Amino acid sequence: MSDDTTGNAPTTGDPLHGEYVAARSIPPTVQAAAAWSWRLLIIAICAGAAIWVLRPLSDLFVAVAAALLFTVLLAPLHGWLVRTLRFPRALAAVTSVLFLLGAAVGLIVLAGQQIVAGIASLSTQAQEGLEQMLDWLSTGPLNVDTGRLEGMLSDISTTIEQNIGTVVSGAMSVGSTVTAVAAGFVIALFCTIFFLYDGRTIWTWIVGLLPRAARDDVHQAGRRGLVTLAAYTRTQILVAAIDATGIAIGAAALQLPLVVPLGILVFIGSFIPFVGAILTGAIAVLVALVVKGWVWAIVMLGIVLLVQQIEGHLLQPFLMGHAVSMHPVAVLLTVSGGTMVAGIAGALFAVPIAAVVNTVVLYLSGHDKFPDLGIGDRLTFRPEAEAEVRRRAMALRRGGQEDEGAGDDAGGAAAAADAADGGAAADGSGSGPRTGDDA
């Protein structure tokens, strides 16, 4: 009986027999690993190419990302102004952004006043602390020679004078960085106003660029990603406020100067999970060391560590873990990776980006984290334009186009409808309230 009738593998007469035997000899695990490997390799190459191409626009992407965070933060205020106080949408958006600016300027002014009031006494105390340290080094158990100490200080002064050009150039580079940050901040505020005012229209245009079959899934996934981003932003503000309050209360209890600036600095630094609060807490310990000495510096260090333990064991697992559904280890690794890739901006935006991507991917793979949202909210892409295209297609069929076939007419009508959808998306009109609150 032939191989064809038995269904057996080709035998020695078939030139493909050797390849068949070789393929059969590869374990399934190796075949699966190879299949995964080349696909992941292509994904990594494409991602690297995209990063390389878009890297010159990194400042612009950071500004847009900041605008999204500002939008989800100000969305409740914007909605309250529109629904309760009957503000026009544009006025409500501008008012919300002005409120944000007022809060930021208020914190800066308050911190500046505290710094101006306390910097003189802090400088005097720092000088006294330095003299005490030098005296301890010369008369204490180390018994360092006074002449050697003076020589070391003279060498430090000479080194600073010799490298003053480097210091000036570094200051100029910092000035250019500040200018870039200021420009990015202006762009972020400008985008925030339009995200609040016309967020749904912008989202409709973006989704309208996609194929028709993918639009609804992308829209529903985007809604869930926005909920995750809002939860992260509000939870991170709460965590940062608790960190800043705890360290400020500890500094006030030790009667340290610059309590308010230290609290504001800790609040800002806490937006970088784990790492930011540690670095800003170290500044509080340094102030305690300069003003009170090493004993009180150790006490301040204990306060900082206590606040960090509360954040790490209570706030992050329960509040942040619930908001972004990410394990603290994943949060730490994400922050570290973001810092390695994009510096401070990467540390700030790594966790929210990872949280949103996690939510979107889970939804697209069939795991909805927010089933209560449902799928009732749908985008509409110029229904009147679609109806007009279909009316013209029907008139065309009735007008004597039978020779081309009904299938060709339907295909042309579908293509025209797709074009209408693209034009509708570019036009930006959609249904429902057009706001960043529910985009």
Coordinates of C-alpha atoms in Angstrom, one line a residue:
M1 CA 0.0 0.0 0.0
S2 CA 1.4 3.4 -0.9
D3 CA 2.3 6.2 1.5
D4 CA -0.6 8.3 0.1
T5 CA -3.2 5.7 1.2
T6 CA -1.7 5.0 4.6
G7 CA -1.0 8.6 5.4
N8 CA 2.5 7.8 6.6
A9 CA 5.5 10.1 6.2
P10 CA 7.4 10.1 2.9
T11 CA 10.1 7.4 2.7
T12 CA 13.6 7.2 1.2
G13 CA 12.4 8.0 -2.3
D14 CA 11.2 11.5 -1.3
P15 CA 14.0 14.2 -1.4
L16 CA 12.1 16.0 1.4
H17 CA 12.3 13.0 3.7
G18 CA 15.5 14.2 5.4
E19 CA 14.1 17.7 6.2
Y20 CA 10.9 16.1 7.5
V21 CA 12.8 13.8 9.8
A22 CA 15.0 16.8 11.0
A23 CA 11.9 18.9 11.7
R24 CA 10.3 16.0 13.6
S25 CA 13.4 15.7 15.7
I26 CA 13.2 19.2 17.1
P27 CA 11.4 19.3 20.5
P28 CA 8.1 21.3 20.6
T29 CA 9.6 23.5 23.3
V30 CA 12.5 24.5 21.1
Q31 CA 10.1 25.2 18.2
A32 CA 7.9 27.4 20.4
A33 CA 11.0 29.2 21.8
A34 CA 12.2 29.9 18.2
A35 CA 8.8 31.1 17.2
W36 CA 8.6 33.5 20.2
S37 CA 12.2 34.6 19.7
W38 CA 12.0 35.9 16.1
R39 CA 8.7 37.6 16.8
L40 CA 10.0 39.3 20.0
L41 CA 13.2 40.2 18.1
I42 CA 11.2 42.0 15.4
I43 CA 9.1 43.8 18.0
A44 CA 12.3 44.9 19.8
I45 CA 13.8 46.1 16.5
C46 CA 10.7 48.1 15.6
A47 CA 10.5 49.6 19.0
G48 CA 14.1 50.6 19.0
A49 CA 13.7 52.1 15.5
A50 CA 10.7 54.1 16.7
I51 CA 12.5 55.4 19.7
W52 CA 15.5 56.4 17.6
V53 CA 13.3 58.2 15.1
L54 CA 11.2 60.0 17.7
R55 CA 14.0 60.8 20.2
P56 CA 14.5 64.3 18.8
L57 CA 10.9 65.0 19.7
S58 CA 11.2 63.7 23.2
D59 CA 10.6 67.1 24.8
L60 CA 7.3 67.4 22.8
F61 CA 6.2 63.9 24.0
V62 CA 7.0 64.8 27.6
A63 CA 4.9 68.0 27.3
V64 CA 1.9 66.0 25.9
A65 CA 2.3 63.4 28.6
A66 CA 2.3 66.1 31.3
A67 CA -0.8 67.6 29.6
L68 CA -2.6 64.3 29.9
L69 CA -1.7 64.1 33.6
F70 CA -2.9 67.7 34.1
T71 CA -6.1 66.9 32.2
V72 CA -7.1 63.9 34.3
L73 CA -6.3 65.9 37.4
L74 CA -8.4 68.9 36.4
A75 CA -11.2 67.0 34.8
P76 CA -13.4 66.9 38.0
L77 CA -12.9 70.7 38.5
H78 CA -13.7 71.3 34.8
G79 CA -16.8 69.2 35.0
W80 CA -18.0 70.9 38.1
L81 CA -17.6 74.3 36.6
V82 CA -19.6 73.3 33.5
R83 CA -22.4 71.4 35.2
T84 CA -22.8 73.3 38.5
L85 CA -21.7 76.9 37.7
R86 CA -22.8 76.7 34.0
F87 CA -19.5 78.0 32.7
P88 CA -18.9 77.7 29.0
R89 CA -16.7 74.9 28.2
A90 CA -13.8 77.1 27.0
L91 CA -14.0 79.3 30.0
A92 CA -14.1 76.3 32.3
A93 CA -11.0 74.9 30.7
V94 CA -9.1 78.2 31.0
T95 CA -10.2 78.6 34.6
S96 CA -9.1 75.1 35.6
V97 CA -5.6 75.7 34.1
L98 CA -5.4 79.1 35.9
F99 CA -6.3 77.3 39.1
L100 CA -3.5 74.9 38.6
L101 CA -1.0 77.7 37.9
G102 CA -2.2 79.6 40.9
A103 CA -1.6 76.6 43.2
A104 CA 1.9 76.0 41.7
V105 CA 2.8 79.7 42.0
G106 CA 1.5 79.8 45.6
L107 CA 3.7 76.9 46.6
I108 CA 6.7 78.5 44.9
V109 CA 6.1 81.9 46.6
L110 CA 5.6 80.2 50.0
A111 CA 8.8 78.2 49.7
G112 CA 10.7 81.2 48.5
Q113 CA 9.7 83.3 51.4
Q114 CA 10.7 80.6 53.8
I115 CA 14.1 80.2 52.1
V116 CA 14.8 83.9 52.1
A117 CA 13.8 84.1 55.8
G118 CA 15.9 81.1 56.9
I119 CA 18.9 81.0 54.6
A120 CA 20.9 83.6 56.6
S121 CA 20.5 81.7 59.9
L122 CA 21.2 78.4 58.1
S123 CA 24.3 79.8 56.5
T124 CA 25.6 81.0 59.9
Q125 CA 24.7 77.6 61.5
A126 CA 26.5 75.8 58.6
Q127 CA 29.6 77.9 59.2
E128 CA 29.5 77.1 62.9
G129 CA 29.0 73.4 62.2
L130 CA 32.0 73.4 59.8
E131 CA 34.2 75.0 62.4
Q132 CA 33.1 72.5 65.0
M133 CA 33.8 69.7 62.7
L134 CA 37.3 71.0 61.9
D135 CA 37.9 71.5 65.6
W136 CA 36.8 67.9 66.3
L137 CA 39.0 66.6 63.6
S138 CA 42.1 68.3 65.1
T139 CA 41.4 67.7 68.8
G140 CA 39.3 64.5 68.7
P141 CA 40.4 60.9 68.4
L142 CA 41.6 61.4 64.8
N143 CA 44.1 64.1 65.8
V144 CA 44.4 65.5 62.3
D145 CA 47.1 68.2 61.9
T146 CA 45.6 71.7 61.7
G147 CA 48.1 72.7 59.0
R148 CA 46.9 69.7 56.9
L149 CA 43.3 70.7 57.3
E150 CA 44.1 74.3 56.2
G151 CA 46.0 72.9 53.3
M152 CA 43.1 70.8 52.2
L153 CA 40.7 73.7 52.4
S154 CA 43.2 75.8 50.4
D155 CA 43.4 73.1 47.7
I156 CA 39.7 72.9 47.5
S157 CA 39.5 76.7 47.0
T158 CA 42.2 76.6 44.3
T159 CA 40.5 73.7 42.5
I160 CA 37.2 75.7 42.4
E161 CA 39.0 78.8 41.1
Q162 CA 40.8 76.8 38.4
N163 CA 37.5 75.2 37.2
I164 CA 35.4 78.3 37.3
G165 CA 35.1 78.1 33.5
T166 CA 33.6 74.6 33.8
V167 CA 31.2 75.8 36.5
V168 CA 30.1 78.7 34.3
S169 CA 29.5 76.5 31.3
G170 CA 27.6 74.1 33.4
A171 CA 25.4 77.0 34.7
M172 CA 24.8 78.0 31.1
S173 CA 23.7 74.5 30.1
V174 CA 21.4 74.5 33.2
G175 CA 20.0 77.8 31.9
S176 CA 19.3 76.3 28.5
T177 CA 17.7 73.3 30.2
V178 CA 15.5 75.6 32.3
T179 CA 14.4 77.4 29.1
A180 CA 13.5 74.0 27.4
V181 CA 11.5 73.0 30.5
A182 CA 9.7 76.4 30.5
A183 CA 8.8 76.0 26.8
G184 CA 7.6 72.4 27.5
F185 CA 5.5 73.6 30.4
V186 CA 3.8 76.3 28.2
I187 CA 3.1 73.6 25.6
A188 CA 1.7 71.3 28.3
L189 CA -0.7 74.0 29.6
F190 CA -1.8 74.9 26.0
C191 CA -2.6 71.2 25.3
T192 CA -4.3 70.9 28.7
I193 CA -6.8 73.6 27.8
F194 CA -7.7 71.9 24.5
F195 CA -7.8 68.5 26.1
L196 CA -10.3 69.8 28.6
Y197 CA -12.3 71.8 26.1
D198 CA -12.4 69.4 23.2
G199 CA -10.9 66.1 24.3
R200 CA -13.5 63.9 22.8
T201 CA -13.2 65.5 19.4
I202 CA -9.5 65.0 19.4
W203 CA -9.9 61.3 20.5
T204 CA -12.5 60.8 17.8
W205 CA -10.1 62.1 15.2
I206 CA -7.3 59.8 16.4
V207 CA -9.6 56.7 16.6
G208 CA -11.0 57.6 13.1
L209 CA -7.5 57.1 11.6
L210 CA -7.7 53.4 12.4
P211 CA -9.4 50.6 10.4
R212 CA -13.2 50.5 11.0
A213 CA -13.1 47.0 12.6
A214 CA -10.6 48.2 15.3
R215 CA -12.2 51.5 16.3
D216 CA -14.6 50.3 18.9
D217 CA -12.1 48.1 20.7
V218 CA -9.5 50.9 20.7
H219 CA -12.1 53.4 22.1
Q220 CA -13.2 51.1 24.9
A221 CA -9.5 50.2 25.8
G222 CA -8.7 54.0 25.7
R223 CA -11.6 54.7 28.2
R224 CA -10.2 52.2 30.6
G225 CA -6.6 53.5 30.2
L226 CA -7.9 57.0 31.0
V227 CA -9.5 55.7 34.2
T228 CA -6.2 54.0 35.2
L229 CA -4.3 57.2 34.5
A230 CA -6.7 59.3 36.6
A231 CA -6.5 56.8 39.5
Y232 CA -2.7 56.8 39.4
T233 CA -2.5 60.6 39.3
R234 CA -4.9 61.2 42.3
T235 CA -3.4 58.4 44.3
Q236 CA 0.1 59.6 43.7
I237 CA -0.9 63.1 44.9
L238 CA -2.3 61.6 48.1
V239 CA 0.9 59.5 48.7
A240 CA 3.1 62.6 48.0
A241 CA 1.0 64.7 50.4
I242 CA 1.3 62.1 53.2
D243 CA 5.1 61.8 52.7
A244 CA 5.5 65.6 52.7
T245 CA 3.3 66.1 55.7
G246 CA 5.1 63.3 57.7
I247 CA 8.6 64.6 57.0
A248 CA 7.6 68.3 57.6
I249 CA 6.0 67.4 60.9
G250 CA 9.2 65.6 61.9
A251 CA 11.4 68.6 60.9
A252 CA 9.1 71.0 62.8
A253 CA 9.3 68.8 65.9
L254 CA 13.1 69.0 65.8
Q255 CA 12.8 72.8 65.3
L256 CA 14.7 72.7 62.0
P257 CA 14.6 75.7 59.7
L258 CA 13.1 75.6 56.2
V259 CA 10.3 73.3 57.2
V260 CA 7.9 74.4 54.5
P261 CA 10.5 74.2 51.6
L262 CA 11.5 70.8 52.8
G263 CA 7.8 69.6 52.8
I264 CA 7.3 71.1 49.3
L265 CA 10.5 69.4 48.0
V266 CA 9.4 66.1 49.4
F267 CA 6.0 66.5 47.9
I268 CA 7.5 67.1 44.4
G269 CA 10.1 64.4 44.8
S270 CA 7.5 61.8 45.8
F271 CA 6.1 61.8 42.3
I272 CA 9.0 59.5 41.5
P273 CA 7.9 56.4 43.5
F274 CA 10.3 55.1 46.1
V275 CA 13.4 57.0 44.8
G276 CA 12.2 60.6 45.0
A277 CA 11.1 60.6 48.6
I278 CA 14.4 59.0 49.7
L279 CA 16.5 61.6 47.9
T280 CA 14.5 64.5 49.2
G281 CA 14.4 63.0 52.7
A282 CA 18.2 62.9 52.6
I283 CA 18.2 66.7 52.2
A284 CA 16.2 66.9 55.4
V285 CA 18.7 64.7 57.2
L286 CA 21.5 67.0 55.8
V287 CA 19.8 70.1 57.2
A288 CA 19.5 68.4 60.6
L289 CA 23.1 67.5 60.5
V290 CA 24.2 71.1 59.7
V291 CA 21.9 72.7 62.2
K292 CA 21.6 70.3 65.1
G293 CA 24.5 67.9 64.8
W294 CA 24.8 64.2 64.1
V295 CA 22.6 63.0 66.9
W296 CA 19.5 64.9 65.7
A297 CA 20.5 64.0 62.1
I298 CA 20.1 60.3 63.1
V299 CA 16.7 61.2 64.6
M300 CA 15.7 62.9 61.4
L301 CA 16.9 59.9 59.5
G302 CA 14.7 57.7 61.6
I303 CA 11.7 59.9 60.9
V304 CA 12.4 59.7 57.1
L305 CA 12.7 55.9 57.3
L306 CA 9.5 55.7 59.3
V307 CA 7.7 57.7 56.6
Q308 CA 9.2 55.5 53.9
Q309 CA 8.1 52.3 55.7
I310 CA 4.5 53.6 55.9
E311 CA 4.6 54.4 52.2
G312 CA 6.2 51.1 51.2
H313 CA 4.1 48.8 53.4
L314 CA 0.7 50.6 53.5
L315 CA 0.3 53.4 50.9
Q316 CA 2.0 51.8 47.9
P317 CA 0.6 48.2 48.2
F318 CA -3.0 49.3 49.1
L319 CA -3.5 52.6 47.4
M320 CA -1.1 52.6 44.5
G321 CA -1.4 48.8 43.9
H322 CA -5.1 49.1 43.8
A323 CA -5.0 52.1 41.4
V324 CA -2.6 50.6 38.8
S325 CA -2.7 46.9 39.6
M326 CA 1.1 46.6 39.7
H327 CA 3.2 44.9 42.2
P328 CA 5.6 47.2 44.2
V329 CA 8.6 45.2 42.7
A330 CA 7.2 45.9 39.2
V331 CA 6.8 49.6 40.1
L332 CA 10.4 49.8 41.3
L333 CA 11.8 48.0 38.2
T334 CA 9.7 50.3 36.0
V335 CA 11.0 53.4 37.6
S336 CA 14.6 52.1 37.3
G337 CA 14.2 51.2 33.7
G338 CA 12.5 54.6 32.9
T339 CA 15.4 56.4 34.6
M340 CA 18.0 54.5 32.6
V341 CA 16.2 55.2 29.3
A342 CA 15.0 58.8 29.7
G343 CA 16.4 60.2 32.9
I344 CA 14.1 62.2 35.2
A345 CA 11.3 62.3 32.6
G346 CA 11.5 58.5 32.4
A347 CA 11.3 58.2 36.2
L348 CA 8.3 60.4 36.3
F349 CA 6.3 58.9 33.5
A350 CA 7.4 55.3 33.5
V351 CA 4.8 54.0 36.0
P352 CA 1.7 55.8 34.5
I353 CA 2.7 54.6 31.0
A354 CA 3.2 51.1 32.2
A355 CA -0.1 51.1 34.1
V356 CA -2.1 52.4 31.1
V357 CA -0.4 49.9 28.7
N358 CA -1.2 47.1 31.2
T359 CA -4.8 48.1 31.3
V360 CA -5.1 48.5 27.5
V361 CA -3.4 45.2 26.7
L362 CA -5.5 43.3 29.3
Y363 CA -8.7 44.7 27.8
L364 CA -7.7 43.9 24.2
S365 CA -6.7 40.3 25.3
G366 CA -10.2 39.8 26.9
H367 CA -9.5 40.7 30.5
D368 CA -11.5 43.8 31.4
K369 CA -10.3 45.5 34.6
F370 CA -13.3 47.9 34.6
P371 CA -16.4 45.9 33.6
D372 CA -18.6 48.5 35.2
L373 CA -17.7 50.9 32.5
G374 CA -19.5 48.8 30.0
I375 CA -19.4 49.4 26.2
G376 CA -22.3 51.8 25.9
D377 CA -20.2 54.8 25.2
R378 CA -19.4 54.7 21.5
L379 CA -18.0 57.2 19.0
T380 CA -19.9 58.3 16.0
F381 CA -18.1 59.4 12.9
R382 CA -20.3 61.8 10.9
P383 CA -23.5 59.7 10.6
E384 CA -24.9 62.1 8.2
A385 CA -21.9 61.7 5.9
E386 CA -22.2 57.9 6.0
A387 CA -25.9 58.2 5.2
E388 CA -25.1 60.4 2.2
V389 CA -22.5 58.0 0.9
R390 CA -24.9 55.1 1.1
R391 CA -27.6 57.1 -0.6
R392 CA -25.3 57.9 -3.5
A393 CA -24.2 54.3 -3.7
M394 CA -27.8 53.1 -3.9
A395 CA -28.6 55.8 -6.6
L396 CA -25.6 54.6 -8.5
R397 CA -26.8 51.0 -8.5
R398 CA -30.2 52.1 -9.6
G399 CA -28.7 54.3 -12.3
G400 CA -27.6 51.5 -14.6
Q401 CA -24.4 50.1 -13.2
E402 CA -25.6 46.5 -13.4
D403 CA -22.7 45.6 -15.7
E404 CA -20.1 46.1 -13.0
G405 CA -21.9 43.8 -10.7
A406 CA -23.5 44.3 -7.3
G407 CA -20.3 43.1 -5.6
D408 CA -18.2 45.9 -7.2
D409 CA -20.8 48.5 -6.2
A410 CA -20.9 47.3 -2.6
G411 CA -17.1 47.3 -2.5
G412 CA -17.0 50.9 -3.9
A413 CA -19.7 52.0 -1.4
A414 CA -17.7 50.4 1.5
A415 CA -14.5 52.2 0.3
A416 CA -16.4 55.5 0.1
A417 CA -17.8 54.9 3.5
D418 CA -14.3 54.3 4.9
A419 CA -13.2 57.6 3.2
A420 CA -16.1 59.4 4.8
D421 CA -15.1 58.0 8.2
G422 CA -11.6 59.3 7.7
G423 CA -12.9 62.7 6.7
A424 CA -15.2 62.7 9.6
A425 CA -12.4 61.8 11.9
A426 CA -10.3 64.6 10.4
D427 CA -13.2 67.0 10.8
G428 CA -13.3 65.9 14.5
S429 CA -17.0 65.8 15.1
G430 CA -18.4 63.1 17.4
S431 CA -21.3 62.3 19.6
G432 CA -21.8 62.8 23.3
P433 CA -20.2 65.4 25.5
R434 CA -16.8 66.4 24.0
T435 CA -14.6 66.7 27.1
G436 CA -11.4 65.3 28.5
D437 CA -13.5 63.9 31.4
D438 CA -14.9 61.0 29.4
A439 CA -12.6 60.7 26.4

